[in-house]
mmCIF file with all atom_site columns, C-alpha atoms in Angstrom:
data_model
loop_
_atom_site.group_PDB
_atom_site.id
_atom_site.type_symbol
_atom_site.label_atom_id
_atom_site.label_alt_id
_atom_site.label_comp_id
_atom_site.label_asym_id
_atom_site.label_entity_id
_atom_site.label_seq_id
_atom_site.pdbx_PDB_ins_code
_atom_site.Cartn_x
_atom_site.Cartn_y
_atom_site.Cartn_z
_atom_site.occupancy
_atom_site.B_iso_or_equiv
_atom_site.pdbx_formal_charge
_atom_site.auth_seq_id
_atom_site.auth_comp_id
_atom_site.auth_asym_id
_atom_site.auth_atom_id
_atom_site.pdbx_PDB_model_num
ATOM 1   C CA . ASN A 1 1   ? 112.798 98.320  98.445  1.00 54.00 ? 1   ASN A CA 1
ATOM 2   C CA . GLY A 1 2   ? 114.395 99.782  101.507 1.00 54.00 ? 2   GLY A CA 1
ATOM 3   C CA . ALA A 1 3   ? 114.554 99.926  105.272 1.00 52.00 ? 3   ALA A CA 1
ATOM 4   C CA . ILE A 1 4   ? 113.539 102.440 107.939 1.00 55.00 ? 4   ILE A CA 1
ATOM 5   C CA . ASN A 1 5   ? 114.834 101.697 111.443 1.00 54.00 ? 5   ASN A CA 1
ATOM 6   C CA . ASP A 1 6   ? 113.845 98.032  111.968 1.00 58.00 ? 6   ASP A CA 1
ATOM 7   C CA . THR A 1 7   ? 111.051 98.136  109.386 1.00 68.00 ? 7   THR A CA 1
ATOM 8   C CA . HIS A 1 8   ? 111.791 96.888  105.880 1.00 83.00 ? 8   HIS A CA 1
ATOM 9   C CA . TYR A 1 9   ? 109.477 97.448  102.943 1.00 86.00 ? 9   TYR A CA 1
ATOM 10  C CA . LEU A 1 10  ? 109.001 96.438  99.320  1.00 88.00 ? 10  LEU A CA 1
ATOM 11  C CA . ILE A 1 11  ? 107.129 98.513  96.748  1.00 88.00 ? 11  ILE A CA 1
ATOM 12  C CA . VAL A 1 12  ? 106.610 96.915  93.334  1.00 88.00 ? 12  VAL A CA 1
ATOM 13  C CA . ILE A 1 13  ? 105.964 99.325  90.462  1.00 88.00 ? 13  ILE A CA 1
ATOM 14  C CA . PRO A 1 14  ? 106.026 98.671  86.709  1.00 87.00 ? 14  PRO A CA 1
ATOM 15  C CA . ARG A 1 15  ? 109.015 99.842  84.679  1.00 88.00 ? 15  ARG A CA 1
ATOM 16  C CA . VAL A 1 16  ? 106.689 101.620 82.264  1.00 87.00 ? 16  VAL A CA 1
ATOM 17  C CA . PHE A 1 17  ? 103.472 103.485 83.015  1.00 86.00 ? 17  PHE A CA 1
ATOM 18  C CA . ARG A 1 18  ? 100.922 103.594 80.210  1.00 84.00 ? 18  ARG A CA 1
ATOM 19  C CA . ALA A 1 19  ? 98.908  106.768 79.697  1.00 83.00 ? 19  ALA A CA 1
ATOM 20  C CA . GLY A 1 20  ? 95.245  106.706 80.665  1.00 83.00 ? 20  GLY A CA 1
ATOM 21  C CA . THR A 1 21  ? 95.495  103.558 82.787  1.00 84.00 ? 21  THR A CA 1
ATOM 22  C CA . THR A 1 22  ? 95.308  102.665 86.462  1.00 88.00 ? 22  THR A CA 1
ATOM 23  C CA . HIS A 1 23  ? 98.200  100.684 87.911  1.00 90.00 ? 23  HIS A CA 1
ATOM 24  C CA . ASN A 1 24  ? 98.010  98.505  91.021  1.00 92.00 ? 24  ASN A CA 1
ATOM 25  C CA . ILE A 1 25  ? 101.178 99.050  93.029  1.00 92.00 ? 25  ILE A CA 1
ATOM 26  C CA . GLY A 1 26  ? 102.171 96.228  95.405  1.00 92.00 ? 26  GLY A CA 1
ATOM 27  C CA . ILE A 1 27  ? 103.126 97.236  98.959  1.00 91.00 ? 27  ILE A CA 1
ATOM 28  C CA . ASN A 1 28  ? 104.720 94.987  101.615 1.00 91.00 ? 28  ASN A CA 1
ATOM 29  C CA . ILE A 1 29  ? 105.800 96.127  105.074 1.00 89.00 ? 29  ILE A CA 1
ATOM 30  C CA . PHE A 1 30  ? 108.097 93.741  106.966 1.00 87.00 ? 30  PHE A CA 1
ATOM 31  C CA . GLY A 1 31  ? 108.784 94.095  110.665 1.00 82.00 ? 31  GLY A CA 1
ATOM 32  C CA . ARG A 1 32  ? 106.612 94.905  113.669 1.00 85.00 ? 32  ARG A CA 1
ATOM 33  C CA . ILE A 1 33  ? 105.344 98.443  113.080 1.00 86.00 ? 33  ILE A CA 1
ATOM 34  C CA . PRO A 1 34  ? 102.344 99.389  110.894 1.00 89.00 ? 34  PRO A CA 1
ATOM 35  C CA . CYS A 1 35  ? 103.129 102.126 108.427 1.00 89.00 ? 35  CYS A CA 1
ATOM 36  C CA . ASP A 1 36  ? 101.494 104.843 106.336 1.00 91.00 ? 36  ASP A CA 1
ATOM 37  C CA . VAL A 1 37  ? 102.534 104.603 102.692 1.00 92.00 ? 37  VAL A CA 1
ATOM 38  C CA . GLY A 1 38  ? 102.009 107.277 100.077 1.00 92.00 ? 38  GLY A CA 1
ATOM 39  C CA . LEU A 1 39  ? 102.691 107.239 96.363  1.00 92.00 ? 39  LEU A CA 1
ATOM 40  C CA . ARG A 1 40  ? 102.811 110.441 94.351  1.00 91.00 ? 40  ARG A CA 1
ATOM 41  C CA . LEU A 1 41  ? 103.198 110.742 90.594  1.00 89.00 ? 41  LEU A CA 1
ATOM 42  C CA . PHE A 1 42  ? 105.381 113.787 89.969  1.00 87.00 ? 42  PHE A CA 1
ATOM 43  C CA . ASP A 1 43  ? 105.630 115.671 86.666  1.00 83.00 ? 43  ASP A CA 1
ATOM 44  C CA . PRO A 1 44  ? 109.147 117.178 86.426  1.00 79.00 ? 44  PRO A CA 1
ATOM 45  C CA . ILE A 1 45  ? 108.153 119.508 83.563  1.00 76.00 ? 45  ILE A CA 1
ATOM 46  C CA . ASN A 1 46  ? 105.347 121.250 85.475  1.00 76.00 ? 46  ASN A CA 1
ATOM 47  C CA . ARG A 1 47  ? 107.086 120.573 88.809  1.00 78.00 ? 47  ARG A CA 1
ATOM 48  C CA . GLY A 1 48  ? 104.032 119.262 90.566  1.00 81.00 ? 48  GLY A CA 1
ATOM 49  C CA . VAL A 1 49  ? 102.305 116.199 91.935  1.00 84.00 ? 49  VAL A CA 1
ATOM 50  C CA . ILE A 1 50  ? 99.579  115.157 89.516  1.00 81.00 ? 50  ILE A CA 1
ATOM 51  C CA . ARG A 1 51  ? 98.244  111.972 91.141  1.00 89.00 ? 51  ARG A CA 1
ATOM 52  C CA . GLN A 1 52  ? 98.597  110.425 94.577  1.00 89.00 ? 52  GLN A CA 1
ATOM 53  C CA . ALA A 1 53  ? 97.439  107.453 96.624  1.00 92.00 ? 53  ALA A CA 1
ATOM 54  C CA . TRP A 1 54  ? 97.793  106.782 100.351 1.00 94.00 ? 54  TRP A CA 1
ATOM 55  C CA . GLY A 1 55  ? 97.166  103.814 102.601 1.00 93.00 ? 55  GLY A CA 1
ATOM 56  C CA . HIS A 1 56  ? 97.881  102.355 106.035 1.00 94.00 ? 56  HIS A CA 1
ATOM 57  C CA . PHE A 1 57  ? 99.561  98.949  105.954 1.00 92.00 ? 57  PHE A CA 1
ATOM 58  C CA . GLN A 1 58  ? 100.013 96.335  108.656 1.00 91.00 ? 58  GLN A CA 1
ATOM 59  C CA . PRO A 1 59  ? 103.321 94.492  108.983 1.00 88.00 ? 59  PRO A CA 1
ATOM 60  C CA . ASN A 1 60  ? 103.738 91.226  107.064 1.00 88.00 ? 60  ASN A CA 1
ATOM 61  C CA . GLU A 1 61  ? 100.569 91.742  105.011 1.00 85.00 ? 61  GLU A CA 1
ATOM 62  C CA . ALA A 1 62  ? 100.613 92.397  101.273 1.00 87.00 ? 62  ALA A CA 1
ATOM 63  C CA . GLY A 1 63  ? 98.556  95.336  100.051 1.00 92.00 ? 63  GLY A CA 1
ATOM 64  C CA . MET A 1 64  ? 97.896  97.472  96.987  1.00 93.00 ? 64  MET A CA 1
ATOM 65  C CA . LEU A 1 65  ? 97.568  101.123 96.097  1.00 92.00 ? 65  LEU A CA 1
ATOM 66  C CA . GLU A 1 66  ? 95.930  102.252 92.851  1.00 92.00 ? 66  GLU A CA 1
ATOM 67  C CA . LEU A 1 67  ? 97.711  104.984 90.935  1.00 89.00 ? 67  LEU A CA 1
ATOM 68  C CA . GLN A 1 68  ? 96.015  106.579 87.928  1.00 88.00 ? 68  GLN A CA 1
ATOM 69  C CA . VAL A 1 69  ? 98.326  107.687 85.140  1.00 87.00 ? 69  VAL A CA 1
ATOM 70  C CA . PRO A 1 70  ? 97.039  110.585 82.996  1.00 85.00 ? 70  PRO A CA 1
ATOM 71  C CA . GLU A 1 71  ? 98.033  111.429 79.430  1.00 82.00 ? 71  GLU A CA 1
ATOM 72  C CA . GLY A 1 72  ? 100.650 114.007 78.489  1.00 79.00 ? 72  GLY A CA 1
ATOM 73  C CA . LEU A 1 73  ? 103.550 113.202 80.828  1.00 79.00 ? 73  LEU A CA 1
ATOM 74  C CA . TYR A 1 74  ? 107.280 113.219 80.080  1.00 79.00 ? 74  TYR A CA 1
ATOM 75  C CA . LYS A 1 75  ? 109.715 111.257 82.266  1.00 81.00 ? 75  LYS A CA 1
ATOM 76  C CA . PRO A 1 76  ? 107.426 111.044 85.304  1.00 86.00 ? 76  PRO A CA 1
ATOM 77  C CA . ARG A 1 77  ? 108.805 110.247 88.743  1.00 86.00 ? 77  ARG A CA 1
ATOM 78  C CA . VAL A 1 78  ? 107.222 108.247 91.534  1.00 88.00 ? 78  VAL A CA 1
ATOM 79  C CA . LEU A 1 79  ? 107.734 109.566 95.053  1.00 88.00 ? 79  LEU A CA 1
ATOM 80  C CA . ALA A 1 80  ? 107.174 106.886 97.689  1.00 89.00 ? 80  ALA A CA 1
ATOM 81  C CA . THR A 1 81  ? 106.771 107.880 101.336 1.00 89.00 ? 81  THR A CA 1
ATOM 82  C CA . VAL A 1 82  ? 107.034 105.025 103.846 1.00 89.00 ? 82  VAL A CA 1
ATOM 83  C CA . CYS A 1 83  ? 106.815 105.780 107.583 1.00 86.00 ? 83  CYS A CA 1
ATOM 84  C CA . GLY A 1 84  ? 107.658 109.425 106.859 1.00 86.00 ? 84  GLY A CA 1
ATOM 85  C CA . LYS A 1 85  ? 110.746 108.768 104.690 1.00 87.00 ? 85  LYS A CA 1
ATOM 86  C CA . THR A 1 86  ? 110.526 109.612 100.965 1.00 86.00 ? 86  THR A CA 1
ATOM 87  C CA . THR A 1 87  ? 112.398 108.002 98.076  1.00 86.00 ? 87  THR A CA 1
ATOM 88  C CA . GLU A 1 88  ? 112.161 108.827 94.387  1.00 86.00 ? 88  GLU A CA 1
ATOM 89  C CA . LYS A 1 89  ? 112.256 106.725 91.197  1.00 87.00 ? 89  LYS A CA 1
ATOM 90  C CA . THR A 1 90  ? 112.024 107.703 87.515  1.00 85.00 ? 90  THR A CA 1
ATOM 91  C CA . VAL A 1 91  ? 109.722 105.426 85.520  1.00 85.00 ? 91  VAL A CA 1
ATOM 92  C CA . GLY A 1 92  ? 109.174 104.952 81.808  1.00 85.00 ? 92  GLY A CA 1
ATOM 93  C CA . TYR A 1 93  ? 106.095 106.390 80.167  1.00 85.00 ? 93  TYR A CA 1
ATOM 94  C CA . GLU A 1 94  ? 104.240 105.165 77.108  1.00 82.00 ? 94  GLU A CA 1
ATOM 95  C CA . ALA A 1 95  ? 101.708 107.448 75.462  1.00 79.00 ? 95  ALA A CA 1
ATOM 96  C CA . LEU A 1 96  ? 98.450  106.085 74.134  1.00 70.00 ? 96  LEU A CA 1
ATOM 97  C CA . SER A 1 97  ? 98.756  104.796 70.628  1.00 66.00 ? 97  SER A CA 1
ATOM 98  C CA . LYS A 1 98  ? 95.808  104.729 68.293  1.00 70.00 ? 98  LYS A CA 1
ATOM 99  C CA . LYS A 1 99  ? 94.763  101.216 67.379  1.00 80.00 ? 99  LYS A CA 1
ATOM 100 C CA . ILE A 1 100 ? 92.599  100.257 64.452  1.00 83.00 ? 100 ILE A CA 1
ATOM 101 C CA . PHE A 1 101 ? 90.665  96.996  64.074  1.00 85.00 ? 101 PHE A CA 1
ATOM 102 C CA . ILE A 1 102 ? 89.867  96.014  60.475  1.00 87.00 ? 102 ILE A CA 1
ATOM 103 C CA . GLN A 1 103 ? 87.291  93.307  59.800  1.00 89.00 ? 103 GLN A CA 1
ATOM 104 C CA . THR A 1 104 ? 86.352  91.824  56.417  1.00 91.00 ? 104 THR A CA 1
ATOM 105 C CA . ASP A 1 105 ? 83.199  89.949  55.480  1.00 91.00 ? 105 ASP A CA 1
ATOM 106 C CA . LYS A 1 106 ? 85.103  86.780  54.469  1.00 91.00 ? 106 LYS A CA 1
ATOM 107 C CA . PRO A 1 107 ? 88.633  85.418  54.903  1.00 89.00 ? 107 PRO A CA 1
ATOM 108 C CA . ILE A 1 108 ? 89.570  84.858  51.225  1.00 91.00 ? 108 ILE A CA 1
ATOM 109 C CA . TYR A 1 109 ? 88.541  86.755  48.080  1.00 91.00 ? 109 TYR A CA 1
ATOM 110 C CA . LYS A 1 110 ? 88.770  85.917  44.393  1.00 91.00 ? 110 LYS A CA 1
ATOM 111 C CA . PRO A 1 111 ? 90.054  88.493  41.898  1.00 92.00 ? 111 PRO A CA 1
ATOM 112 C CA . GLY A 1 112 ? 87.379  91.020  40.986  1.00 91.00 ? 112 GLY A CA 1
ATOM 113 C CA . GLN A 1 113 ? 85.164  90.385  44.046  1.00 91.00 ? 113 GLN A CA 1
ATOM 114 C CA . LYS A 1 114 ? 83.873  93.328  46.058  1.00 89.00 ? 114 LYS A CA 1
ATOM 115 C CA . VAL A 1 115 ? 85.597  93.582  49.451  1.00 87.00 ? 115 VAL A CA 1
ATOM 116 C CA . LEU A 1 116 ? 83.429  94.695  52.376  1.00 88.00 ? 116 LEU A CA 1
ATOM 117 C CA . ILE A 1 117 ? 85.310  95.946  55.420  1.00 87.00 ? 117 ILE A CA 1
ATOM 118 C CA . ARG A 1 118 ? 84.551  97.456  58.799  1.00 86.00 ? 118 ARG A CA 1
ATOM 119 C CA . ILE A 1 119 ? 87.096  99.756  60.464  1.00 86.00 ? 119 ILE A CA 1
ATOM 120 C CA . ILE A 1 120 ? 86.859  100.438 64.203  1.00 86.00 ? 120 ILE A CA 1
ATOM 121 C CA . PHE A 1 121 ? 89.116  102.587 66.379  1.00 83.00 ? 121 PHE A CA 1
ATOM 122 C CA . VAL A 1 122 ? 89.782  100.791 69.682  1.00 82.00 ? 122 VAL A CA 1
ATOM 123 C CA . ASN A 1 123 ? 91.205  101.909 73.026  1.00 74.00 ? 123 ASN A CA 1
ATOM 124 C CA . SER A 1 124 ? 93.807  100.116 75.160  1.00 68.00 ? 124 SER A CA 1
ATOM 125 C CA . GLN A 1 125 ? 91.118  97.707  76.464  1.00 72.00 ? 125 GLN A CA 1
ATOM 126 C CA . LEU A 1 126 ? 90.117  96.959  72.836  1.00 78.00 ? 126 LEU A CA 1
ATOM 127 C CA . HIS A 1 127 ? 86.690  98.577  73.240  1.00 81.00 ? 127 HIS A CA 1
ATOM 128 C CA . ALA A 1 128 ? 85.302  100.733 70.438  1.00 83.00 ? 128 ALA A CA 1
ATOM 129 C CA . ASP A 1 129 ? 86.567  104.298 70.813  1.00 78.00 ? 129 ASP A CA 1
ATOM 130 C CA . GLY A 1 130 ? 83.509  105.865 69.184  1.00 75.00 ? 130 GLY A CA 1
ATOM 131 C CA . LYS A 1 131 ? 85.377  107.695 66.418  1.00 72.00 ? 131 LYS A CA 1
ATOM 132 C CA . LYS A 1 132 ? 83.874  107.350 62.948  1.00 76.00 ? 132 LYS A CA 1
ATOM 133 C CA . VAL A 1 133 ? 85.848  106.716 59.775  1.00 73.00 ? 133 VAL A CA 1
ATOM 134 C CA . SER A 1 134 ? 84.355  108.757 56.947  1.00 75.00 ? 134 SER A CA 1
ATOM 135 C CA . SER A 1 135 ? 86.389  107.416 54.029  1.00 77.00 ? 135 SER A CA 1
ATOM 136 C CA . VAL A 1 136 ? 89.137  104.901 53.286  1.00 76.00 ? 136 VAL A CA 1
ATOM 137 C CA . THR A 1 137 ? 91.460  104.685 50.311  1.00 77.00 ? 137 THR A CA 1
ATOM 138 C CA . VAL A 1 138 ? 92.977  101.304 49.397  1.00 75.00 ? 138 VAL A CA 1
ATOM 139 C CA . GLN A 1 139 ? 95.926  101.280 47.005  1.00 73.00 ? 139 GLN A CA 1
#
C-alpha cells in the first residue's frame, strides 16, 4: 500500500507465487483521481520483465489484474506502477511439484490377494498430466 499526492492505493499480492499459475491481484485506488496501474514480474537473474499486466482503475472501486507466473524463476520481484510511481517487492516462489494419485480396486486386502492399482500423474489443478507409468516396483 502507499500514497501518491492525495491518492492512496492498496495492492494485494500473495506472499508466494506458484509456478505455472495465474494470480488475481487485487487493486484499490482511494481518492478522487483515476489511475493507471501496472504490474510487472521481474526476474533478477536474467534482469528482465517476464510478465506484465496493466489496467485503468477508477477511485473507490475494487479491481483485479491477472498476472501469469511461468516456471523457472528464482526470487522474483513484482514492480507495481501506480499513477507513474513505481515500487518494488520481492515475493516467494514455489516451483511445480510432481503429484501422483494412486488408486486401488478395493479399500482392504487379505494376505495373498492380488492388488490392482492405478497410478496417475496430476497437475496443480489435480487433472491428469498425461504422463504414462511404464512399471512400478512395490517393496
